[in-house]
């Protein structure tokens, strides 16, 4: 069984924190896992990440942004994800194609179909087996973290952008419920982590 699991959610939902705790849990239990993230995750892909997220690049064309995310993804798959899956490891990836669908396809309004096609070229058969969605609205997320990060080009866009992103995720989940585990991220960090692990047991990833 292949275990390629991606983790998605709006900015500020606590994805980074939850992923770090999951990583600690996996190493305590001795699971053979690789934790990685997008954009970035490998040397060349991290260089592309810097260009994408640099707040000075405010003139970046939306389509250029979409291609850069896809380009970083191709390299990251080659360097990290494919070798790990081929060795039978569990791969957890913090953001993947669904981020492009909702941020570029819907948030930037480039069109979901176009971004799905672009990512088919980038990803081929390496679609996630399922996706964990940390569910918290952008209103609640930004309230909790005390506002958006102004040095992050993606976080600092209009609030309506983040609402489109959230709604986009919800629609993708409604269309393909089997491919998602929706985790309520509105409780304490402890509660969210516990729900996350339960979902991974249910999916047969953890014992
Ligand atoms: P990051 O600081 O990693 O955010 P987070 O900790 O919330 O994951 O920045 C990643 C940003 O890039 C985030 O705002 C989402 C955005 N993004 C896209 O717009 N498209 C994509 O394909 C990916 C992978 C990320």
CSV table of C-alpha atoms and ligand atoms in Angstrom, one decimal:
chain,number,residue,atom,x,y,z
A,1,UNK,CA,0.0,0.0,0.0
A,2,UNK,CA,1.3,3.5,-0.9
A,3,UNK,CA,1.1,6.2,1.7
A,4,UNK,CA,1.3,9.6,0.3
A,5,UNK,CA,-0.6,11.9,2.5
A,6,UNK,CA,-0.9,15.7,2.1
A,7,UNK,CA,-2.0,18.2,4.7
A,8,UNK,CA,-4.0,21.2,3.7
A,9,UNK,CA,-5.8,24.2,5.2
A,10,UNK,CA,-6.0,28.0,5.1
A,11,UNK,CA,-3.1,30.2,6.2
A,12,UNK,CA,-2.9,30.4,10.0
A,13,UNK,CA,-4.8,27.1,10.9
A,14,UNK,CA,-1.8,25.7,12.8
A,15,UNK,CA,-0.7,23.3,10.1
A,16,UNK,CA,3.0,23.8,10.8
A,17,UNK,CA,2.5,23.2,14.5
A,18,UNK,CA,0.3,20.1,14.0
A,19,UNK,CA,2.7,18.7,11.4
A,20,UNK,CA,5.7,19.1,13.8
A,21,UNK,CA,3.8,17.3,16.6
A,22,UNK,CA,2.9,14.5,14.2
A,23,UNK,CA,6.5,14.2,13.2
A,24,UNK,CA,7.5,13.9,16.9
A,25,UNK,CA,4.9,11.2,17.4
A,26,UNK,CA,6.1,9.2,14.4
A,27,UNK,CA,9.7,9.3,15.5
A,28,UNK,CA,8.7,8.1,19.1
A,29,UNK,CA,6.7,5.3,17.5
A,30,UNK,CA,9.5,4.4,15.0
A,31,UNK,CA,7.4,4.9,11.9
A,32,UNK,CA,9.4,5.1,8.7
A,33,UNK,CA,8.2,8.5,7.6
A,34,UNK,CA,9.3,11.5,5.6
A,35,UNK,CA,7.9,14.9,6.4
A,36,UNK,CA,8.2,17.5,3.7
A,37,UNK,CA,6.5,20.7,2.6
A,38,UNK,CA,5.6,22.8,-0.4
A,39,UNK,CA,6.5,25.1,-1.9
A,40,UNK,CA,10.0,23.8,-1.4
A,41,UNK,CA,11.1,20.6,0.3
A,42,UNK,CA,14.3,20.2,-1.6
A,43,UNK,CA,17.3,22.5,-2.5
A,44,UNK,CA,16.1,23.7,-5.9
A,45,UNK,CA,12.5,23.8,-4.9
A,46,UNK,CA,13.4,25.9,-1.8
A,47,UNK,CA,15.1,28.4,-4.1
A,48,UNK,CA,11.9,28.7,-6.1
A,49,UNK,CA,9.9,29.1,-2.8
A,50,UNK,CA,12.0,32.2,-2.0
A,51,UNK,CA,11.1,33.8,-5.3
A,52,UNK,CA,7.4,33.0,-4.9
A,53,UNK,CA,6.9,34.2,-1.3
A,54,UNK,CA,9.3,37.3,-1.5
A,55,UNK,CA,7.1,40.3,-0.6
A,56,UNK,CA,9.2,42.4,-3.0
A,57,UNK,CA,7.9,40.4,-6.0
A,58,UNK,CA,4.6,42.2,-5.9
A,59,UNK,CA,4.5,42.5,-9.7
A,60,UNK,CA,4.6,38.8,-10.2
A,61,UNK,CA,2.0,37.7,-12.8
A,62,UNK,CA,-0.5,35.2,-11.4
A,63,UNK,CA,0.1,32.7,-14.1
A,64,UNK,CA,3.9,33.0,-13.5
A,65,UNK,CA,3.1,32.2,-9.8
A,66,UNK,CA,1.1,29.2,-10.8
A,67,UNK,CA,3.9,27.8,-13.0
A,68,UNK,CA,6.5,28.5,-10.3
A,69,UNK,CA,4.5,26.4,-7.8
A,70,UNK,CA,4.1,23.6,-10.3
A,71,UNK,CA,7.9,23.9,-11.2
A,72,UNK,CA,8.9,23.6,-7.6
A,73,UNK,CA,6.5,20.6,-7.2
A,74,UNK,CA,8.2,18.7,-10.1
A,75,UNK,CA,11.6,19.1,-8.6
A,76,UNK,CA,10.3,18.3,-5.1
A,77,UNK,CA,8.6,15.1,-6.3
A,78,UNK,CA,11.8,14.0,-8.1
A,79,UNK,CA,14.2,14.8,-5.2
A,80,UNK,CA,12.1,13.8,-2.1
A,81,UNK,CA,8.7,12.3,-2.6
A,82,UNK,CA,9.2,9.7,-5.3
A,83,UNK,CA,12.4,8.2,-3.8
A,84,UNK,CA,10.7,7.9,-0.4
A,85,UNK,CA,7.6,6.3,-1.7
A,86,UNK,CA,9.6,3.9,-3.8
A,87,UNK,CA,11.4,2.8,-0.6
A,88,UNK,CA,8.0,2.1,1.0
A,89,UNK,CA,8.1,5.1,3.4
A,90,UNK,CA,5.1,7.0,4.5
A,91,UNK,CA,5.3,10.6,3.1
A,92,UNK,CA,3.5,13.5,4.7
A,93,UNK,CA,3.6,16.6,2.7
A,94,UNK,CA,2.5,20.0,4.1
A,95,UNK,CA,0.5,21.4,1.1
A,96,UNK,CA,0.4,20.0,-2.4
A,97,UNK,CA,-1.7,20.3,-5.5
A,98,UNK,CA,-4.9,21.2,-3.7
A,99,UNK,CA,-3.2,24.4,-2.5
A,100,UNK,CA,-2.6,25.3,-6.2
A,101,UNK,CA,-6.2,24.4,-7.1
A,102,UNK,CA,-7.6,26.7,-4.5
A,103,UNK,CA,-5.0,29.5,-4.2
A,104,UNK,CA,-4.2,29.9,-7.9
A,105,UNK,CA,-7.3,28.4,-9.5
A,106,UNK,CA,-9.8,30.1,-7.3
A,107,UNK,CA,-8.2,32.7,-5.1
A,108,UNK,CA,-6.3,34.2,-8.0
A,109,UNK,CA,-9.2,33.3,-10.3
A,110,UNK,CA,-7.0,31.6,-13.0
A,111,UNK,CA,-9.7,28.9,-13.3
A,112,UNK,CA,-9.7,25.5,-11.6
A,113,UNK,CA,-9.6,23.6,-14.9
A,114,UNK,CA,-6.4,25.3,-16.1
A,115,UNK,CA,-4.6,24.7,-12.8
A,116,UNK,CA,-5.8,21.1,-12.6
A,117,UNK,CA,-4.3,20.5,-16.1
A,118,UNK,CA,-1.1,22.3,-15.3
A,119,UNK,CA,-0.7,20.1,-12.2
A,120,UNK,CA,-1.5,16.9,-14.1
A,121,UNK,CA,1.6,17.7,-16.2
A,122,UNK,CA,3.6,18.3,-13.0
A,123,UNK,CA,2.5,15.4,-10.9
A,124,UNK,CA,1.4,12.6,-13.3
A,125,UNK,CA,0.5,9.5,-11.2
A,126,UNK,CA,1.8,11.0,-8.0
A,127,UNK,CA,-1.5,12.2,-6.6
A,128,UNK,CA,-1.9,11.9,-2.8
A,129,UNK,CA,-3.7,8.8,-1.5
A,130,UNK,CA,-5.7,11.1,0.7
A,131,UNK,CA,-5.5,14.6,2.2
A,132,UNK,CA,-5.9,15.8,5.7
A,133,UNK,CA,-7.8,19.1,5.8
A,134,UNK,CA,-7.4,21.2,8.9
A,135,UNK,CA,-10.7,22.9,9.0
A,136,UNK,CA,-10.8,26.5,10.3
A,137,UNK,CA,-12.2,29.5,8.5
A,138,UNK,CA,-9.8,32.3,7.7
A,139,UNK,CA,-11.8,34.6,10.1
A,140,UNK,CA,-11.1,32.3,13.0
A,141,UNK,CA,-7.5,31.5,11.8
A,142,UNK,CA,-6.4,35.1,11.6
A,143,UNK,CA,-8.1,36.1,14.8
A,144,UNK,CA,-6.3,33.4,16.6
A,145,UNK,CA,-2.9,34.2,15.2
A,146,UNK,CA,-3.4,38.0,15.5
A,147,UNK,CA,-3.5,39.0,11.8
A,148,UNK,CA,-1.7,38.1,8.6
A,149,UNK,CA,2.1,38.1,8.1
A,150,UNK,CA,2.9,41.2,6.0
A,151,UNK,CA,6.2,39.8,4.9
A,152,UNK,CA,4.5,36.9,3.3
A,153,UNK,CA,3.3,37.7,-0.2
A,154,UNK,CA,0.5,35.1,-0.1
A,155,UNK,CA,-0.7,35.8,3.4
A,156,UNK,CA,-0.9,39.6,2.9
A,157,UNK,CA,-3.5,39.5,0.1
A,158,UNK,CA,-7.1,40.7,0.6
A,159,UNK,CA,-9.2,38.9,3.1
A,160,UNK,CA,-11.7,38.0,0.4
A,161,UNK,CA,-9.0,36.0,-1.3
A,162,UNK,CA,-8.7,33.7,1.8
A,163,UNK,CA,-12.4,33.3,1.9
A,164,UNK,CA,-12.4,32.1,-1.7
A,165,UNK,CA,-9.6,29.7,-0.8
A,166,UNK,CA,-11.6,28.3,2.1
A,167,UNK,CA,-14.8,27.9,0.1
A,168,UNK,CA,-12.7,26.3,-2.6
A,169,UNK,CA,-11.4,23.6,-0.3
A,170,UNK,CA,-14.9,23.0,1.0
A,171,UNK,CA,-16.2,22.5,-2.6
A,172,UNK,CA,-13.3,20.1,-3.4
A,173,UNK,CA,-14.1,18.1,-0.3
A,174,UNK,CA,-17.8,17.9,-1.1
A,175,UNK,CA,-17.0,16.7,-4.6
A,176,UNK,CA,-14.5,14.0,-3.5
A,177,UNK,CA,-15.2,13.2,0.2
A,178,UNK,CA,-13.3,9.9,0.1
A,179,UNK,CA,-10.1,11.6,-0.7
A,180,UNK,CA,-10.2,13.9,2.4
A,181,UNK,CA,-10.1,13.6,6.2
A,182,UNK,CA,-11.6,16.7,7.6
A,183,UNK,CA,-10.2,17.6,11.0
A,184,UNK,CA,-11.8,20.3,13.1
A,185,UNK,CA,-8.9,22.7,13.9
A,186,UNK,CA,-11.0,25.0,16.1
A,187,UNK,CA,-10.2,23.4,19.4
A,188,UNK,CA,-7.0,23.3,21.4
A,189,UNK,CA,-3.8,22.1,19.7
A,190,UNK,CA,-4.0,19.0,21.8
A,191,UNK,CA,-7.6,18.2,20.5
A,192,UNK,CA,-6.6,18.8,16.9
A,193,UNK,CA,-3.6,16.5,17.2
A,194,UNK,CA,-5.7,13.8,18.7
A,195,UNK,CA,-8.3,14.0,15.9
A,196,UNK,CA,-5.6,13.9,13.4
A,197,UNK,CA,-4.0,10.7,14.8
A,198,UNK,CA,-7.5,9.1,15.0
A,199,UNK,CA,-8.0,9.8,11.3
A,200,UNK,CA,-4.7,8.2,10.5
A,201,UNK,CA,-5.6,5.1,12.5
A,202,UNK,CA,-8.9,5.0,10.7
A,203,UNK,CA,-7.1,5.1,7.3
A,204,UNK,CA,-4.7,2.3,8.3
A,205,UNK,CA,-1.6,4.5,8.3
A,206,UNK,CA,-1.1,4.2,12.1
A,207,UNK,CA,-1.8,1.1,14.2
B,1,LIG,P1,3.9,28.9,4.1
B,1,LIG,O1,4.6,30.0,4.8
B,1,LIG,O2,4.5,27.6,3.9
B,1,LIG,O3,2.4,28.8,4.6
B,1,LIG,P2,1.7,27.7,5.6
B,1,LIG,O4,2.6,27.6,6.8
B,1,LIG,O5,0.4,28.3,5.9
B,1,LIG,O6,1.7,26.5,4.8
B,1,LIG,O7,3.6,29.5,2.6
B,1,LIG,C1,3.0,28.9,1.7
B,1,LIG,C2,2.0,29.8,1.0
B,1,LIG,O8,2.0,29.4,-0.4
B,1,LIG,C3,0.6,29.7,1.5
B,1,LIG,O9,0.1,31.0,1.6
B,1,LIG,C4,-0.1,29.0,0.5
B,1,LIG,C5,0.6,29.2,-0.8
B,1,LIG,N1,0.6,28.2,-1.8
B,1,LIG,C6,-0.1,28.4,-3.0
B,1,LIG,O10,-0.7,29.5,-3.2
B,1,LIG,N2,-0.1,27.4,-3.9
B,1,LIG,C7,0.5,26.3,-3.8
B,1,LIG,O11,0.5,25.4,-4.7
B,1,LIG,C8,1.2,26.0,-2.5
B,1,LIG,C9,1.9,24.7,-2.3
B,1,LIG,C10,1.2,27.0,-1.6
